Structures are given as C-alpha cells and as structure tokens.
mmCIF file of C-alpha atoms in Angstrom:
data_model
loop_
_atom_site.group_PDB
_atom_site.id
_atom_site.type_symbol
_atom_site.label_atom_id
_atom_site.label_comp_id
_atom_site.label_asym_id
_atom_site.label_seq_id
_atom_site.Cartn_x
_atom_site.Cartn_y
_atom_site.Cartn_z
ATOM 1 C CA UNK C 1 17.286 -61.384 60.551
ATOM 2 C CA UNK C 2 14.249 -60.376 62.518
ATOM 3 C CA UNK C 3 12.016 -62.438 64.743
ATOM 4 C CA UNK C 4 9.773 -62.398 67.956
ATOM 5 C CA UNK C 5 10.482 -64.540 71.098
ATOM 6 C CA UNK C 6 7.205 -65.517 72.599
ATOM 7 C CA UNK C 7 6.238 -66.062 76.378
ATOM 8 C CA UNK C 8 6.044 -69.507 77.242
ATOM 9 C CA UNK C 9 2.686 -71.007 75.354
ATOM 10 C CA UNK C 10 2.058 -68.517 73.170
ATOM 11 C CA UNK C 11 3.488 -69.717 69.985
ATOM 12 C CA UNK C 12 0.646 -72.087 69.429
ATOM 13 C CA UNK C 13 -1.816 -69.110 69.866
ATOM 14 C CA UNK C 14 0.005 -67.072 66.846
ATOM 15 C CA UNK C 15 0.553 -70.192 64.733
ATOM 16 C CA UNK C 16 -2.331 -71.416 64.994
ATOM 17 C CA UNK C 17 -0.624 -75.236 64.860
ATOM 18 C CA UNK C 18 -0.161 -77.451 69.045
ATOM 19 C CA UNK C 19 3.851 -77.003 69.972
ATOM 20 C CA UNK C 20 4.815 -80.262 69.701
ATOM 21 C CA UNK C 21 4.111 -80.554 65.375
ATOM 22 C CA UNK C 22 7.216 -77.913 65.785
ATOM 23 C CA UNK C 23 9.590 -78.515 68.303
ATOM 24 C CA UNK C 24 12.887 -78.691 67.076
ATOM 25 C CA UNK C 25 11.949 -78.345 64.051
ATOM 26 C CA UNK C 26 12.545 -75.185 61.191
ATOM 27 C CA UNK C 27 8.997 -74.780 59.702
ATOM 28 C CA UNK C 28 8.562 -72.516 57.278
ATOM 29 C CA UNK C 29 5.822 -70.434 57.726
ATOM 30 C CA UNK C 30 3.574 -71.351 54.906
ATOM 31 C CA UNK C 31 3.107 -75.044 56.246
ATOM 32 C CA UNK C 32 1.046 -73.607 58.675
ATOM 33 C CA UNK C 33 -0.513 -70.715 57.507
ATOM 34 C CA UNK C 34 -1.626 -69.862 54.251
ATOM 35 C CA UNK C 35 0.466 -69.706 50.915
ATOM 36 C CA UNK C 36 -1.173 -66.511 50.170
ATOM 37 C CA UNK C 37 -0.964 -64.856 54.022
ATOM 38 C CA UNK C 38 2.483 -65.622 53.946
ATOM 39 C CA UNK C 39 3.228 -64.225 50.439
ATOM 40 C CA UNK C 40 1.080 -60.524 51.408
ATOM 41 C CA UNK C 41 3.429 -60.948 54.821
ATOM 42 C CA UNK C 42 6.925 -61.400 53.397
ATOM 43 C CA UNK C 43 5.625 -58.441 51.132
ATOM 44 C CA UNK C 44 5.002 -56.272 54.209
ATOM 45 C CA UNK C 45 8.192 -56.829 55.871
ATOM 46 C CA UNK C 46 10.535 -56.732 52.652
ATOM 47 C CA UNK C 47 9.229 -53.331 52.370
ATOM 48 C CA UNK C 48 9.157 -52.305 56.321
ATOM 49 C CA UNK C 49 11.394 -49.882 57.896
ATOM 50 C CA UNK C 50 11.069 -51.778 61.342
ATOM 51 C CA UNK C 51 10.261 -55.451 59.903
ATOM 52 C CA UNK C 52 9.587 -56.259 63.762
ATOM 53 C CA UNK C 53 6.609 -54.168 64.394
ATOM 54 C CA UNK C 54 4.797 -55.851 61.300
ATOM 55 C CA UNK C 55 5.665 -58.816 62.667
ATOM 56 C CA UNK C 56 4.382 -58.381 66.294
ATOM 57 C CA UNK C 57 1.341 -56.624 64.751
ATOM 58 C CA UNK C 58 0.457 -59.444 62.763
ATOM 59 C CA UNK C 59 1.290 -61.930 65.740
ATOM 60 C CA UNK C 60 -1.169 -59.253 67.931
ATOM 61 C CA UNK C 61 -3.554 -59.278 65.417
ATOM 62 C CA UNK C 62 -3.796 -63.540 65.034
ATOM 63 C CA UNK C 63 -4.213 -63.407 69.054
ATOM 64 C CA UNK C 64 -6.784 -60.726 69.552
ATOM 65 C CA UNK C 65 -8.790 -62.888 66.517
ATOM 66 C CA UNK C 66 -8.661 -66.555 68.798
ATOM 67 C CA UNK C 67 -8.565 -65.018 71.799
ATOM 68 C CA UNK C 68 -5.568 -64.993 74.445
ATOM 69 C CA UNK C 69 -4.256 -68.253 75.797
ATOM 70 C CA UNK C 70 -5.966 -69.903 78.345
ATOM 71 C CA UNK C 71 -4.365 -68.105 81.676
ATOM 72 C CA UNK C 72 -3.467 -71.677 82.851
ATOM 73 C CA UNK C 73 -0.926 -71.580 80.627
ATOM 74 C CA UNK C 74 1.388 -68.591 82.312
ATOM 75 C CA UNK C 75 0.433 -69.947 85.512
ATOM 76 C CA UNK C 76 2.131 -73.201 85.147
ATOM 77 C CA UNK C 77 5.069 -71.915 83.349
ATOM 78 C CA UNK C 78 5.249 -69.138 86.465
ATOM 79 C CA UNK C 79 5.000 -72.274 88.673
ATOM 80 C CA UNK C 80 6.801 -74.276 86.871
ATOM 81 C CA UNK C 81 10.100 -72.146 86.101
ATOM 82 C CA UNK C 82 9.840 -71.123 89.984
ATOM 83 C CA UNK C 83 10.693 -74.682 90.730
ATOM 84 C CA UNK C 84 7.044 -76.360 91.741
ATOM 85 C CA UNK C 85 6.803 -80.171 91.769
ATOM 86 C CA UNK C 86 4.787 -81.167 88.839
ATOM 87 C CA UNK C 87 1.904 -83.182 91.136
ATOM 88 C CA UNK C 88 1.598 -79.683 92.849
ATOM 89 C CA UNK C 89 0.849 -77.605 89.578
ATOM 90 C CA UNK C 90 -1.199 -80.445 88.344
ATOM 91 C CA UNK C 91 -3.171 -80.284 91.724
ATOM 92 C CA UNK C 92 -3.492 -76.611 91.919
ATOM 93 C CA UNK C 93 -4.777 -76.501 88.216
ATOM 94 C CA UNK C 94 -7.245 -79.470 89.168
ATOM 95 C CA UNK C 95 -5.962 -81.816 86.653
ATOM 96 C CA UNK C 96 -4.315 -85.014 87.095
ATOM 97 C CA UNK C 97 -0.761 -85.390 85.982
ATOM 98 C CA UNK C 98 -1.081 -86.974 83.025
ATOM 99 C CA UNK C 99 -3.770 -83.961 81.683
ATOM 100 C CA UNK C 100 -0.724 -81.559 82.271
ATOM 101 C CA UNK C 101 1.490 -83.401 80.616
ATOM 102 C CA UNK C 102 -1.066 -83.814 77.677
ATOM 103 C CA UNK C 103 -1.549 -79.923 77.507
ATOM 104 C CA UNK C 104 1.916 -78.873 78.123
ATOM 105 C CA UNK C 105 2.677 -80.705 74.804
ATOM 106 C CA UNK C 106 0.414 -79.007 72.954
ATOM 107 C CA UNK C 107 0.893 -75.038 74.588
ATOM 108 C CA UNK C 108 4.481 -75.656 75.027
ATOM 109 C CA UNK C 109 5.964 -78.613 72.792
ATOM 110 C CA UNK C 110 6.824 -81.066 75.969
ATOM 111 C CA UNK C 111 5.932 -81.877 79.011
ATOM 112 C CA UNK C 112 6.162 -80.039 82.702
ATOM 113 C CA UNK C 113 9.008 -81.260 83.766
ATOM 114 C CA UNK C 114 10.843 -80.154 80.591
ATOM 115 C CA UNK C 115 9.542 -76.801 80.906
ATOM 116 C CA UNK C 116 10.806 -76.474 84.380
ATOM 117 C CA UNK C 117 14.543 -77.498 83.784
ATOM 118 C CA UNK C 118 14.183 -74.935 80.535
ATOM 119 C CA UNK C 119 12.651 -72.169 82.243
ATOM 120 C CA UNK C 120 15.477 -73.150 85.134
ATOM 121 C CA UNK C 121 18.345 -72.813 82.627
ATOM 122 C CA UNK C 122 17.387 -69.265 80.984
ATOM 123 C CA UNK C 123 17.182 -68.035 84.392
ATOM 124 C CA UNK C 124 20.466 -68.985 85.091
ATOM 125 C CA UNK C 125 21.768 -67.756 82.326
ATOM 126 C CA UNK C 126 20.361 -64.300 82.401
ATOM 127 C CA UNK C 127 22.205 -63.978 85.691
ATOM 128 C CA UNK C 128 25.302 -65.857 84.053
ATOM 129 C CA UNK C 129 25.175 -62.587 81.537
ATOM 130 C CA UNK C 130 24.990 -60.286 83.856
ATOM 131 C CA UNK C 131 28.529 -61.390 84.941
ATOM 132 C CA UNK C 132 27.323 -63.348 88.039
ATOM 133 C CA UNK C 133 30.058 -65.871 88.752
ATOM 134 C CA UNK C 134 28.952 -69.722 88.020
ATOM 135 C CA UNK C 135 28.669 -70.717 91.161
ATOM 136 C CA UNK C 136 26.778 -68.701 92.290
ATOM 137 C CA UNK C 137 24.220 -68.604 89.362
ATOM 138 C CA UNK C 138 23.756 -72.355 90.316
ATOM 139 C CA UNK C 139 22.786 -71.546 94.140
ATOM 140 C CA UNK C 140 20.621 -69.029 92.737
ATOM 141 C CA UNK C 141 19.079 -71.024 90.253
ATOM 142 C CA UNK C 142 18.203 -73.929 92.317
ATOM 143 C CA UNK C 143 20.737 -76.500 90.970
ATOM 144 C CA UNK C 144 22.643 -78.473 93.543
ATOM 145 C CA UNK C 145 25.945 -77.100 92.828
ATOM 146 C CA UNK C 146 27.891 -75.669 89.708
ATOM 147 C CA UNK C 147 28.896 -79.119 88.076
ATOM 148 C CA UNK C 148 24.885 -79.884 88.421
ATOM 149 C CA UNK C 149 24.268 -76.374 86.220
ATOM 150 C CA UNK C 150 26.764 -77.214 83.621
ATOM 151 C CA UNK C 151 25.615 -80.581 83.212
ATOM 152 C CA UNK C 152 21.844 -79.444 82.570
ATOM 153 C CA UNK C 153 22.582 -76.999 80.208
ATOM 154 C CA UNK C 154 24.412 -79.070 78.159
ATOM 155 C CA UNK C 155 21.843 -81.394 78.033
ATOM 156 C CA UNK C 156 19.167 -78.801 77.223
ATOM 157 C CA UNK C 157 21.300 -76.848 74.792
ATOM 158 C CA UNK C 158 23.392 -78.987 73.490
ATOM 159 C CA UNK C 159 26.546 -76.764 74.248
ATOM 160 C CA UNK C 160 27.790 -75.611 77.479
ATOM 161 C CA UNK C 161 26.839 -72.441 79.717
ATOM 162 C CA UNK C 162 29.567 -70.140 78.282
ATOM 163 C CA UNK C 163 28.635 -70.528 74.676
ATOM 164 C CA UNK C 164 25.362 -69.580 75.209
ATOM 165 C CA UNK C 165 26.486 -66.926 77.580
ATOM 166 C CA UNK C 166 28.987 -65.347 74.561
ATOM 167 C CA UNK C 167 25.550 -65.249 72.281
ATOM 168 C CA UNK C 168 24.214 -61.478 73.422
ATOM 169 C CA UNK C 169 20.663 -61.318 73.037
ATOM 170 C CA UNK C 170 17.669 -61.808 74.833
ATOM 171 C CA UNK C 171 16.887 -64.312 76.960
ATOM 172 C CA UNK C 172 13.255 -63.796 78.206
#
C-alpha cells in the first residue's frame, strides 16, 4: 500500500471535498473526484516505480491549481496542538468561537478542541516511540499524569498507547 499523510487542513485542499463529508469514513477516491481522473491516476501508479511520487505530484499539482490553504489554518493547528485555549485562538484569529468551530469542521473534519487533544496524542506518541518512558511522555505532553494519557488515547484511538506505539510508521 502507498499513501500520503497530510499536514493538518490540507486534505480538503487536495480533495477538493470540506473534512467533515470524510471523517471516519473510507471514500473511495472517485466519489470525489472524477471517474475518469481517477481511472488515468490508478493507471499512473499501477505502472510507477515509486507510486508515492505520482501521488504527491498529483496532490502538488491539485494545490498549486486552488491555491494553498488559507495560512489560518497551520496557525491554529500550531496553536492548537501547542495547547492554546480555544477562546484564545479564536481571539487571535479575530473570529468568534463558534466561526472556528465552523471552519475547523470543514479544514479539519471537527472542531478545535478535537484537534487539540489529537494533535496532543501524536505528540505523545512520537516521544512514546522514541522509547520515552510513559510517564514521562504524559508530563511532556501536557496531560495531568500517565493514567490521564492512557485514558485520552483510548478515547481518540480507540486502542491503547502501546498498540499504536507497536505500529512503526510515521506519525507527523
């Protein structure tokens, strides 16, 4: 299997489709792109000796055609995964609360807060992974203590820390 991870907000740039239509979801790709752009891609990368280069060139490609994201958007997941209240981000952007929360669904698939507990958790475990005991990734991470941690990533993923830390890859 090959795929690209995406910084935070710029799926819906590529895509061309807001982040919530697809979160949690598996969507093939020709619900929201063409039958035919999908068909000449699958081509391309059948046939690729590094399937992941014609992949990020076509996802560079789709973002030099709209444009880049609005910088907002890397700004309040920088804020945001650094552990900034949500009224402060809101502030600093000049937007109430509520418009965040409106465009974090669509550049990100849910709303601030969300983004800040999952920006929290791969944090953590990048450090987890790089053998730090659990403890202390929780101090490190900003979680009140190593029980708090556990119970968060659960919640997020579904599965606790150590699974996640057992699946090598990347966690950017």
């Amino acid at each position: 299997a090959t795929g690209l991870r995406f910084a935070p907000g710029r799926g819906p740039v590529v895509f061309g489709v807001p982040a919530w239509e697809v979160r949690d979801r598996l969507v093939p790709l020709a619900e929201v792109w063409p039958q035919r752009a999908v068909r000449e891609l699958a081509e391309r990368v059948a046939g690729a000796v590094e399937p992941g280069a014609v992949l990020a060139g076509v996802a560079a490609r789709r973002v030099a055609a709209v444009g880049p994201p609005e910088p907002w958007r890397a700004w309040a997941a920088s804020a945001l995964g650094r552990g900034c209240p949500v009224a402060e981000v809101a502030r600093r952007l000049g937007l109430s609360e509520r418009q965040l929360r409106r465009r974090c669904h669509e550049a990100f698939g849910y709303g601030p807060k969300t983004l800040g507990r999952v920006l929290r958790m791969r944090r953590a475990l990048g450090w987890a992974r790089a053998g730090v005991p659990g403890a202390e990734v929780a101090v490190r991470a900003g979680y009140a203590d190593q029980a708090h941690l556990s119970r968060e990533v659960r919640g997020l993923a579904g599965v606790p820390l150590s699974a996640l830390v057992a699946v090598r890859g990347p966690v950017s």
